[in-house]
PDB file of C-alpha atoms in Angstrom:
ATOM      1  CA  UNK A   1      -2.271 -14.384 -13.256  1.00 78.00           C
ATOM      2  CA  UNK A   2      -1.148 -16.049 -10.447  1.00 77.00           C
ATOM      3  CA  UNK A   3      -1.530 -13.415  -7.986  1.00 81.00           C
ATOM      4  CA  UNK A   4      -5.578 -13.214  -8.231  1.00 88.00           C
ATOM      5  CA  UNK A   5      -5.466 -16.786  -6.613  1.00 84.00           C
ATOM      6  CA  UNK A   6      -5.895 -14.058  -3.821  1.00 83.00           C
ATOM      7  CA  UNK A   7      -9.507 -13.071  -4.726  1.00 87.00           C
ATOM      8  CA  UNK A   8     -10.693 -17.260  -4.945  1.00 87.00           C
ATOM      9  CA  UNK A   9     -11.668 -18.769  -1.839  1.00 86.00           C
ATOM     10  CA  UNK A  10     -10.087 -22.225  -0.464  1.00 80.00           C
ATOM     11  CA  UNK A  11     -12.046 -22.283   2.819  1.00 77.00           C
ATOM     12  CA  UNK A  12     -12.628 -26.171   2.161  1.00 74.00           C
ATOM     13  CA  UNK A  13      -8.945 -26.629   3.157  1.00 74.00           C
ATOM     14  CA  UNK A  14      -8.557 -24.816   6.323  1.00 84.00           C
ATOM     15  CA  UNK A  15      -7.200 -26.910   8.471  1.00 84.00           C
ATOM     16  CA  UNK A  16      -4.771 -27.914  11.436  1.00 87.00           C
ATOM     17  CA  UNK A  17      -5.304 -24.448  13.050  1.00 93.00           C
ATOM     18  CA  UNK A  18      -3.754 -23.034  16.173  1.00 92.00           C
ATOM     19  CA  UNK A  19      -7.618 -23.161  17.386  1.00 92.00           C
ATOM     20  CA  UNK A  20      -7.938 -26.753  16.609  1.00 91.00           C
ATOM     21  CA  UNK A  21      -4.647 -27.409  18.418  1.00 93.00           C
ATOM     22  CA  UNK A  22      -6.222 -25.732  21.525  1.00 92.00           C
ATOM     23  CA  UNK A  23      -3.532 -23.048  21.331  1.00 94.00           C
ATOM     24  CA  UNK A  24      -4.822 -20.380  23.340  1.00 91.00           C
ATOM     25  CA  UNK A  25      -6.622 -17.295  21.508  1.00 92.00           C
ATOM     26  CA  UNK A  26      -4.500 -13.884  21.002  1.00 92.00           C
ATOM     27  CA  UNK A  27      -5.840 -11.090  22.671  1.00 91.00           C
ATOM     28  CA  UNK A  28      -9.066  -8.676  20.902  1.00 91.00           C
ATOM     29  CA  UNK A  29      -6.819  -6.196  21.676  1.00 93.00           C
ATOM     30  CA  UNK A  30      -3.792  -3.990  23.600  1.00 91.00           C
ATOM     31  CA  UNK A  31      -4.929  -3.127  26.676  1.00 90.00           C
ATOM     32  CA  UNK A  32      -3.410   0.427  28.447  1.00 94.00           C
ATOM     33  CA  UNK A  33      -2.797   1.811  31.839  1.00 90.00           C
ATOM     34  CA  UNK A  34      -3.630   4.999  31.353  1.00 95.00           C
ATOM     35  CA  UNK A  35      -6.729   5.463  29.420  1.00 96.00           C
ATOM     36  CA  UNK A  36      -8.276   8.720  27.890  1.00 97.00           C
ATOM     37  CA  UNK A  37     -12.633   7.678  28.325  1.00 97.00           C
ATOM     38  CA  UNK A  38     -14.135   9.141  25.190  1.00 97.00           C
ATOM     39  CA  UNK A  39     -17.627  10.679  26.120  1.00 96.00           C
ATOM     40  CA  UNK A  40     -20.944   9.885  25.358  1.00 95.00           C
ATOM     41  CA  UNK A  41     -22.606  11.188  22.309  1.00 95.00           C
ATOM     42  CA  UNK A  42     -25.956  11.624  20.676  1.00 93.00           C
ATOM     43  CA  UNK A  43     -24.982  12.219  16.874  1.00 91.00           C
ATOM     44  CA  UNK A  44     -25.506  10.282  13.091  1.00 88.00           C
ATOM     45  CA  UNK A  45     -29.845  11.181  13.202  1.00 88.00           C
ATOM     46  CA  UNK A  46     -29.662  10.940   9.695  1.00 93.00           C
ATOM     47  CA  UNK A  47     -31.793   9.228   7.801  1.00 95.00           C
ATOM     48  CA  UNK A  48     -29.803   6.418   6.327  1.00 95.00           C
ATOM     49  CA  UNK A  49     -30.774   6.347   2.602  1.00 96.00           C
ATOM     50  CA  UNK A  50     -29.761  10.383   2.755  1.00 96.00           C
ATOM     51  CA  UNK A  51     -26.455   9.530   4.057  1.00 96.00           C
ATOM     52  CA  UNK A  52     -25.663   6.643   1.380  1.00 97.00           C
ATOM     53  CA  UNK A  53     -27.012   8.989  -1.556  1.00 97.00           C
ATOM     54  CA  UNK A  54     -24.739  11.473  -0.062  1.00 96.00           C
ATOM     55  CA  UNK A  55     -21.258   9.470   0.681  1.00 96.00           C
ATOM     56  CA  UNK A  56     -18.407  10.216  -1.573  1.00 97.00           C
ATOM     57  CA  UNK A  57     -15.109  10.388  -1.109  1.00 98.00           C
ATOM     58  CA  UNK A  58     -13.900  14.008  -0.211  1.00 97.00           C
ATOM     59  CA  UNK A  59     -10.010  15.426  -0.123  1.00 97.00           C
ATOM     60  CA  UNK A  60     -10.644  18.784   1.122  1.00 97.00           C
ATOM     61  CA  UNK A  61     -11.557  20.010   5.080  1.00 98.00           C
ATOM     62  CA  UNK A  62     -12.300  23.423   6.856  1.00 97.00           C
ATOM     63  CA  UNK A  63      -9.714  24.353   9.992  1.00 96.00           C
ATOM     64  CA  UNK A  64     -13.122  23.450  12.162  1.00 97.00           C
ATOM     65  CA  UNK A  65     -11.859  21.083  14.525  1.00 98.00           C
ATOM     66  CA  UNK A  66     -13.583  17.808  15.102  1.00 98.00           C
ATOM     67  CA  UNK A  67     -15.341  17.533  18.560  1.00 97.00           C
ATOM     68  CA  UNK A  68     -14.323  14.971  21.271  1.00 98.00           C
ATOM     69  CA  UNK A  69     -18.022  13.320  21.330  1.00 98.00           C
ATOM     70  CA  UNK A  70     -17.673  13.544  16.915  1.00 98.00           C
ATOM     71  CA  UNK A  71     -14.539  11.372  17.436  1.00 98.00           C
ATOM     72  CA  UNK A  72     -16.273   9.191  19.932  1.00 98.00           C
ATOM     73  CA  UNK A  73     -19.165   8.605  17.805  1.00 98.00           C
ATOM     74  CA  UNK A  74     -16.709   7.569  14.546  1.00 98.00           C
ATOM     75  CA  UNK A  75     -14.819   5.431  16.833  1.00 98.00           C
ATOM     76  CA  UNK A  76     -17.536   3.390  17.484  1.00 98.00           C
ATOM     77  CA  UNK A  77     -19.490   3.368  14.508  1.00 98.00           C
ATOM     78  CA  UNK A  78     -16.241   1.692  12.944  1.00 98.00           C
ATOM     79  CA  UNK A  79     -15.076  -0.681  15.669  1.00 97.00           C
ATOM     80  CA  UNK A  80     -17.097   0.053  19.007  1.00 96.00           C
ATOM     81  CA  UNK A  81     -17.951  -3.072  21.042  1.00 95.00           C
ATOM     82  CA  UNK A  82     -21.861  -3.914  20.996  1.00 92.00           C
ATOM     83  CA  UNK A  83     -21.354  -7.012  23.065  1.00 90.00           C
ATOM     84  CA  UNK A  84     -18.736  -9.969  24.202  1.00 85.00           C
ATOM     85  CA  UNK A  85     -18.780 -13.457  25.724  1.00 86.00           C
ATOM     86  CA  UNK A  86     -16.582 -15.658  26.952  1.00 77.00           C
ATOM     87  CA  UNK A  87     -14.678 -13.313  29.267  1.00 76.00           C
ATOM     88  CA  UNK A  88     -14.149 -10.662  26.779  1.00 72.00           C
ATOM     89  CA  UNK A  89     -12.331 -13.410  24.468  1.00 80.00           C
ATOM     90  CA  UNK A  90     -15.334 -13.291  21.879  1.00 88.00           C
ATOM     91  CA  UNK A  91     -16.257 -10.071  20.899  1.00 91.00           C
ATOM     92  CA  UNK A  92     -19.173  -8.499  18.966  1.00 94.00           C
ATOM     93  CA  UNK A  93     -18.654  -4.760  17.158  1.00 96.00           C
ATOM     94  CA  UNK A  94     -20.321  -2.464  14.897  1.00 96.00           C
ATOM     95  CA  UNK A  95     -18.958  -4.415  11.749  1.00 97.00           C
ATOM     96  CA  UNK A  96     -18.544  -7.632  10.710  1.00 96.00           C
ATOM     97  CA  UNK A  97     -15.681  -9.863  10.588  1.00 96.00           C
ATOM     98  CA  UNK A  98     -14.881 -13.499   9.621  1.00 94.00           C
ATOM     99  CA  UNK A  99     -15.281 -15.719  12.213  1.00 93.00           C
ATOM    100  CA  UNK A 100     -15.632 -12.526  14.749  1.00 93.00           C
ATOM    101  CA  UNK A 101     -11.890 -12.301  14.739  1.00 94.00           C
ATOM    102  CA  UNK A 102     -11.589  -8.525  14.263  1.00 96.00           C
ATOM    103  CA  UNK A 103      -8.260  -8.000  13.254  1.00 97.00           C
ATOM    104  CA  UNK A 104      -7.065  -4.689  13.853  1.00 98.00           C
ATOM    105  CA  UNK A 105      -6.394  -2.221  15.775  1.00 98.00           C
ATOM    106  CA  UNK A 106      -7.221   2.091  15.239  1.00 98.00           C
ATOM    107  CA  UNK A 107      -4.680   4.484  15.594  1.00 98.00           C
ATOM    108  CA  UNK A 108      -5.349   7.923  15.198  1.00 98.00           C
ATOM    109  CA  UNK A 109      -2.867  10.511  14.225  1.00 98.00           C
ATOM    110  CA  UNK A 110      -4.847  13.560  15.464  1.00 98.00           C
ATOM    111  CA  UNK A 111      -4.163  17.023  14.066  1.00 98.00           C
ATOM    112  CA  UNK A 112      -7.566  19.335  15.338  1.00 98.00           C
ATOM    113  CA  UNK A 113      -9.524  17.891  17.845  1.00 98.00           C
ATOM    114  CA  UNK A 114     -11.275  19.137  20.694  1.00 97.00           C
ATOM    115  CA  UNK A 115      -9.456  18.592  23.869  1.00 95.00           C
ATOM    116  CA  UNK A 116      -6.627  16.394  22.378  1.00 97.00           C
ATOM    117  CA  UNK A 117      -2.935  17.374  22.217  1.00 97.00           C
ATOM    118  CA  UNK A 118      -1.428  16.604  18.405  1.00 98.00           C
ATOM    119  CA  UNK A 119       0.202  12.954  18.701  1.00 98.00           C
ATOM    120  CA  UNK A 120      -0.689   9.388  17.914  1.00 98.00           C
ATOM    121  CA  UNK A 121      -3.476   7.801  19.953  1.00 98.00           C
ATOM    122  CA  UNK A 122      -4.501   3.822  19.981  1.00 98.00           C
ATOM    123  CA  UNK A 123      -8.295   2.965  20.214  1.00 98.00           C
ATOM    124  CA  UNK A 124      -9.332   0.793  23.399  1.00 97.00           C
ATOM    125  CA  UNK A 125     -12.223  -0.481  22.451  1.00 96.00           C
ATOM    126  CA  UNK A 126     -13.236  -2.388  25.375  1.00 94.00           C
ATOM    127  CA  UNK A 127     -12.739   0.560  27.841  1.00 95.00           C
ATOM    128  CA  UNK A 128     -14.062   2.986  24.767  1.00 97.00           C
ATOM    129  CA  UNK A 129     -11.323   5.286  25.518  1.00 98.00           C
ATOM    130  CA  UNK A 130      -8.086   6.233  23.756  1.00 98.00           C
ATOM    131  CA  UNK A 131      -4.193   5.094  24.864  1.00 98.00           C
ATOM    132  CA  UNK A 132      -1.392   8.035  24.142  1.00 98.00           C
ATOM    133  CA  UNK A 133       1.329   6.723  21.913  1.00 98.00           C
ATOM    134  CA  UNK A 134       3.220   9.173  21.309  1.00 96.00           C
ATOM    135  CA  UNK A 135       2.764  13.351  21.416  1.00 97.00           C
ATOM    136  CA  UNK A 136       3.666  15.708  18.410  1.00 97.00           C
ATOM    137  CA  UNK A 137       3.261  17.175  15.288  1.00 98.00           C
ATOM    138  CA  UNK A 138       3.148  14.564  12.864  1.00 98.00           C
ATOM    139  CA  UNK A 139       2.098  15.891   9.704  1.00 98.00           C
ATOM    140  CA  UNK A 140       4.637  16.512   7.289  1.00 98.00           C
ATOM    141  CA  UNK A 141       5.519  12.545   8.244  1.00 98.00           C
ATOM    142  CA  UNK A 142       2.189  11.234   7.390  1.00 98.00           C
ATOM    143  CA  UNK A 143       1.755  13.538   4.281  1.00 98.00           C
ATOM    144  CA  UNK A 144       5.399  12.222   3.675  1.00 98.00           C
ATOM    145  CA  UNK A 145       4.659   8.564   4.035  1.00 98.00           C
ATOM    146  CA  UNK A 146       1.491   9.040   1.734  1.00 98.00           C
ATOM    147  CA  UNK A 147       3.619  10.094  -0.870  1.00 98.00           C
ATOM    148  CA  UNK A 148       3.219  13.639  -0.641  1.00 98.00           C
ATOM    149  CA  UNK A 149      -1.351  13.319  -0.604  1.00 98.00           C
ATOM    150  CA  UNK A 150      -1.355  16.643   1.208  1.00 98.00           C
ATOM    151  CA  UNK A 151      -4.894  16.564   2.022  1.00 98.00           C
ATOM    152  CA  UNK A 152      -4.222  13.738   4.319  1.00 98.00           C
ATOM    153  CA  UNK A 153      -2.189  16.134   6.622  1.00 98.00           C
ATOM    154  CA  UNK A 154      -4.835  18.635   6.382  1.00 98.00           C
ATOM    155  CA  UNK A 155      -7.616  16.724   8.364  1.00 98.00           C
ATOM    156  CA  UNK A 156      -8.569  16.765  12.051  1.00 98.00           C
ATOM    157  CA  UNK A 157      -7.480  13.728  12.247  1.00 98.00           C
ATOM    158  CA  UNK A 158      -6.549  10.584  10.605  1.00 98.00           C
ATOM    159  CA  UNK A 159      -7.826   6.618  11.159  1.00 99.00           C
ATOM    160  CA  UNK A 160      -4.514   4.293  10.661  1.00 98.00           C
ATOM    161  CA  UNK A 161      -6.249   1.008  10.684  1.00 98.00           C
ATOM    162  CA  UNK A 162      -3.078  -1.821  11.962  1.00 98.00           C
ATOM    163  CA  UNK A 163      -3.616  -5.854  10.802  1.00 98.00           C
ATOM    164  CA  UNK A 164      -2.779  -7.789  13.497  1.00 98.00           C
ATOM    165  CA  UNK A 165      -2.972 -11.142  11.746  1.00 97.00           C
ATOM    166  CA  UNK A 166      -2.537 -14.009  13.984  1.00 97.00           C
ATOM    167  CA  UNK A 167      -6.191 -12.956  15.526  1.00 96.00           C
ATOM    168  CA  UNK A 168      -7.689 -14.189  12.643  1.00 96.00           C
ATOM    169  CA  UNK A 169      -4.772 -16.735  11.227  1.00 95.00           C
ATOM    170  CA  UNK A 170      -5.541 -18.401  14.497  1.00 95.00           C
ATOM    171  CA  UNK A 171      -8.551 -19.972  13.267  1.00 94.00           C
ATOM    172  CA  UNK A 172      -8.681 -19.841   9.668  1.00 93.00           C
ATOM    173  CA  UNK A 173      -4.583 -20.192   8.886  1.00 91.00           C
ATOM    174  CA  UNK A 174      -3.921 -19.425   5.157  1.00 86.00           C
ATOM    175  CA  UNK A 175      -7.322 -18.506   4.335  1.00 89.00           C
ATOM    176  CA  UNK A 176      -7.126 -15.287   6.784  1.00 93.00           C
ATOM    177  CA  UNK A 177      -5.710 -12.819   4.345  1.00 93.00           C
ATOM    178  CA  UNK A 178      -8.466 -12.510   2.381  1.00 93.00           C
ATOM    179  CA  UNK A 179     -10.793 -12.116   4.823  1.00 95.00           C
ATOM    180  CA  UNK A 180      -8.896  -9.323   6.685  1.00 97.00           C
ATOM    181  CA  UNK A 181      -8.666  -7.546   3.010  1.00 96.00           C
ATOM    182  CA  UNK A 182     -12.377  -7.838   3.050  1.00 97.00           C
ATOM    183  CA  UNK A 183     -12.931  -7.087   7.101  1.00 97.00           C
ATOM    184  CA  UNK A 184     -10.603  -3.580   6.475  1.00 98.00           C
ATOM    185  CA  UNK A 185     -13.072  -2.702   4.085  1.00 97.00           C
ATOM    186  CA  UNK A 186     -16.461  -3.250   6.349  1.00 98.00           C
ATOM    187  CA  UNK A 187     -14.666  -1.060   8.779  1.00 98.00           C
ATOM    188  CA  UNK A 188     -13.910   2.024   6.498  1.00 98.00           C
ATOM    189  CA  UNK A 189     -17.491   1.753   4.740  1.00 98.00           C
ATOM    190  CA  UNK A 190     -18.838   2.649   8.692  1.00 98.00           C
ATOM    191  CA  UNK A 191     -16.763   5.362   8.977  1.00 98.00           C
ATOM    192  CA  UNK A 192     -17.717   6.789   5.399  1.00 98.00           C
ATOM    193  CA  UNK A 193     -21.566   6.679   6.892  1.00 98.00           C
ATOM    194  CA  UNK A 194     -20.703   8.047  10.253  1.00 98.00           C
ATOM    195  CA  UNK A 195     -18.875  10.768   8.943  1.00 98.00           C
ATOM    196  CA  UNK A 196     -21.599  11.403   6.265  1.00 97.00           C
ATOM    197  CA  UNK A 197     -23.973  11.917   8.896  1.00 97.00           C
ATOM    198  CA  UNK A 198     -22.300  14.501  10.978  1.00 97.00           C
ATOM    199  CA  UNK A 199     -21.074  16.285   7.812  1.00 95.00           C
ATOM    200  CA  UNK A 200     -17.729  15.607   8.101  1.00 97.00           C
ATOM    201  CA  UNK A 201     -16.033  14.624   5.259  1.00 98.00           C
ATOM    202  CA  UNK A 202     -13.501  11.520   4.125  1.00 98.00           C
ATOM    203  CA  UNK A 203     -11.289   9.602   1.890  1.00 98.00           C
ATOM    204  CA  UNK A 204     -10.136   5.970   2.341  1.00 98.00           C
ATOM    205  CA  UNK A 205      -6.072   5.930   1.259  1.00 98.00           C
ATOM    206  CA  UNK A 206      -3.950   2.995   0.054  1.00 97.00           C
ATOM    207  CA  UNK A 207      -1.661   4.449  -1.471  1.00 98.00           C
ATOM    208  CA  UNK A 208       1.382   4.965   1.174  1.00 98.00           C
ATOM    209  CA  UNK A 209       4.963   3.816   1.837  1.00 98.00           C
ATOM    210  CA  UNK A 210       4.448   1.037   3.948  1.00 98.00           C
ATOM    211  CA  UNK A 211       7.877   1.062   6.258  1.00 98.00           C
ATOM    212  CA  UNK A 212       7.104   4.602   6.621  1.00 98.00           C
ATOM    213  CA  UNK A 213       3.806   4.256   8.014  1.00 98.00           C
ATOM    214  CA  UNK A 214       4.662   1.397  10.114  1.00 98.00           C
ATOM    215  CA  UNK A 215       7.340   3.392  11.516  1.00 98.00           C
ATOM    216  CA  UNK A 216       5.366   6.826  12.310  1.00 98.00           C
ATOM    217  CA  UNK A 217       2.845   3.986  13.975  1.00 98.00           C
ATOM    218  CA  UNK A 218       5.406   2.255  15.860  1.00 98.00           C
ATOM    219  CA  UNK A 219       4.474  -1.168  14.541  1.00 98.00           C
ATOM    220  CA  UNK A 220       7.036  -4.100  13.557  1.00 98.00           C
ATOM    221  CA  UNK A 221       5.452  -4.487  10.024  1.00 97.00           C
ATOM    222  CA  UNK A 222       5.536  -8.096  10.780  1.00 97.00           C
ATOM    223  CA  UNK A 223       3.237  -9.247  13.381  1.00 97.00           C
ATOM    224  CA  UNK A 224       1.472  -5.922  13.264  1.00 98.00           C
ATOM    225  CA  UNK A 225       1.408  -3.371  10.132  1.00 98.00           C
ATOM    226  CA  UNK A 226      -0.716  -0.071   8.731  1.00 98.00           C
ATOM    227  CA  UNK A 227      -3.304  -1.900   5.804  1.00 98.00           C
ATOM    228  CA  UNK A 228      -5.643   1.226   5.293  1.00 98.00           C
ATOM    229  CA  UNK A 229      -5.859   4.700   6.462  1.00 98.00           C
ATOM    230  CA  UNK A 230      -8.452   7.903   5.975  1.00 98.00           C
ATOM    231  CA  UNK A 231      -8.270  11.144   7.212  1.00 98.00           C
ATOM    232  CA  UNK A 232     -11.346  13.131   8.830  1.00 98.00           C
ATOM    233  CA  UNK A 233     -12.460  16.592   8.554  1.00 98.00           C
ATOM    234  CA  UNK A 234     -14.941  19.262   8.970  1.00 97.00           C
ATOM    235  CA  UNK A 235     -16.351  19.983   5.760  1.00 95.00           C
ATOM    236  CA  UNK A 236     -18.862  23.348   4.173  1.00 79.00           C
TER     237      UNK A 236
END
């Protein structure tokens, strides 16, 4: 079938890139005026062979709500910064990514969390903090635009994970797709750990209406759009 040309690699014929053109590199990421600094935290003691015999995929969450320093510790066990060079243009994070382009951004949808209104949040990773987007109750929307999985609107909260494409287009044109399929996946494979080892429970979701999502987001769908999502709860 044509359409698993997707899962071959043509990395041999990358070229004439926007990075070979000297076209100046997009931006790691939004930045924000007003950010919300996440706090410290001292969780995940685990030991890791318990947590990978003990990851799985799990749909259903007490009303516990998550704690601020829980949500600071799954931020940035799925993208937190470890280092960066060049002027914060090269950046080094908790996963890997091709070429260390890290395309995308978090948004959270947040439902039950310590010390958080209910709204839409954006990750800044480089400050570690969050950005408001937008306050409210958006449940029955997400739960809507996941055709009707009701478990996702019964989390604490739930990781939107945006593809912002040109980061990694930029140097590896055509060829990018792929790797962002595989990057998304790194990225939710950390927060199936993290969560493991604080005993929170989740489930990775790819299975939504895509305009919808983009919309409750606030993303064009073009440039930027929702690729993968999971929510996060307490669990027994």
């Amino acid at each position: 079938m044509k359409s698993r040309e997707f899962l071959k690699s043509n990395w041999r014929q990358i070229k004439n890139t926007d990075r070979e053109k000297g076209i100046e590199k997009p931006e790691i990421e939004k930045d924000c005026e007003k950010v919300i600094k996440l706090p410290e935290f001292n969780l995940g003691s685990k030991p890791l062979r318990e947590v990978i015999e003990e990851r799985k995929s799990i749909r259903k969450y007490t009303d516990t709500p998550l704690s601020l320093q829980e949500l600071s510790f799954l931020l940035w066990a799925t993208q937190g910064v470890r280092k960066y060079i060049q002027d914060k243009k090269v950046v080094f994070r908790t996963v890997p990514s091709a070429g260390a382009t890290h395309p995308f951004d978090t948004y959270l949808v947040v439902f039950n969390v310590e010390g958080l209104e209910k709204g839409i949040y954006r990750y800044v990773s480089l400050k570690h903090g969050l950005c408001k987007v937008k306050p409210g109750d958006f449940k029955d929307k997400i739960i809507d635009a996941t055709l009707g999985q009701q478990f996702v609107g019964n989390s604490a909260v739930v990781f939107v994970w945006v593809a912002v494409p040109y980061r990694t287009e930029w140097k590896y044109t055509a060829e990018s797709y792929k790797a962002i399929a595989i990057d998304v996946g790194h990225v939710c494979q950390n927060l199936y750990l993290a969560a493991t080892s604080i005993d929170c429970g989740t489930c990775a979701v790819a299975a939504y209406d895509q305009e919808k999502m983009d919309n409750l987001i606030g993303v064009d769908g073009d440039n930027e759009m929702v690729i993968y999502l999971a929510p996060v709860g307490k669990i027994v």
